């Protein structure tokens, strides 16, 4: 089965950047739709980005649009979330998830059908 491992989280000052990685093993990542989620303390899990299998079309939540970018490296079998202009409101545990989900167009943020999840990586934005 697909196995996902996130990395790249940490402590960063407001306005800084981080790049999260979601490394896959077991299957070619391009066959799977991958989503990024985050969960802040006391809040519900939020779907913030996704990249569709095969076509590689991407989608971003309004809360991160213009600051975050999702991309995929087929050779490294890894999906990245580049996060710029970070604010304290971005502090959360970030998860990647994947599944064999097809979309006729853009992937749906926060899709509840993902079966495969990483362990999460903590992102803290603080001065």
mmCIF file of N, CA, C and O in Angstrom, residues 10 12 55 58 62 101:
data_model
loop_
_atom_site.group_PDB
_atom_site.id
_atom_site.type_symbol
_atom_site.label_atom_id
_atom_site.label_comp_id
_atom_site.label_asym_id
_atom_site.label_seq_id
_atom_site.Cartn_x
_atom_site.Cartn_y
_atom_site.Cartn_z
ATOM 1 N N UNK A 10 9.077 22.829 11.048
ATOM 2 C CA UNK A 10 9.992 23.440 12.001
ATOM 3 C C UNK A 10 9.473 24.758 12.495
ATOM 4 O O UNK A 10 8.310 25.110 12.280
ATOM 5 N N UNK A 12 9.736 28.809 12.350
ATOM 6 C CA UNK A 12 10.132 29.862 11.422
ATOM 7 C C UNK A 12 9.521 31.181 11.874
ATOM 8 O O UNK A 12 8.440 31.197 12.483
ATOM 9 N N UNK A 55 -2.793 14.188 -14.374
ATOM 10 C CA UNK A 55 -2.734 15.527 -14.993
ATOM 11 C C UNK A 55 -1.857 16.483 -14.214
ATOM 12 O O UNK A 55 -1.305 17.422 -14.781
ATOM 13 N N UNK A 58 -3.414 21.435 -9.991
ATOM 14 C CA UNK A 58 -3.310 21.774 -8.574
ATOM 15 C C UNK A 58 -4.447 22.667 -8.126
ATOM 16 O O UNK A 58 -5.086 23.351 -8.930
ATOM 17 N N UNK A 62 -8.156 29.390 -0.485
ATOM 18 C CA UNK A 62 -8.016 30.843 -0.515
ATOM 19 C C UNK A 62 -7.081 31.333 0.582
ATOM 20 O O UNK A 62 -6.385 32.338 0.401
ATOM 21 N N UNK A 101 -7.846 8.694 -6.473
ATOM 22 C CA UNK A 101 -9.052 9.486 -6.694
ATOM 23 C C UNK A 101 -8.895 10.233 -8.003
ATOM 24 O O UNK A 101 -7.890 10.902 -8.220
#
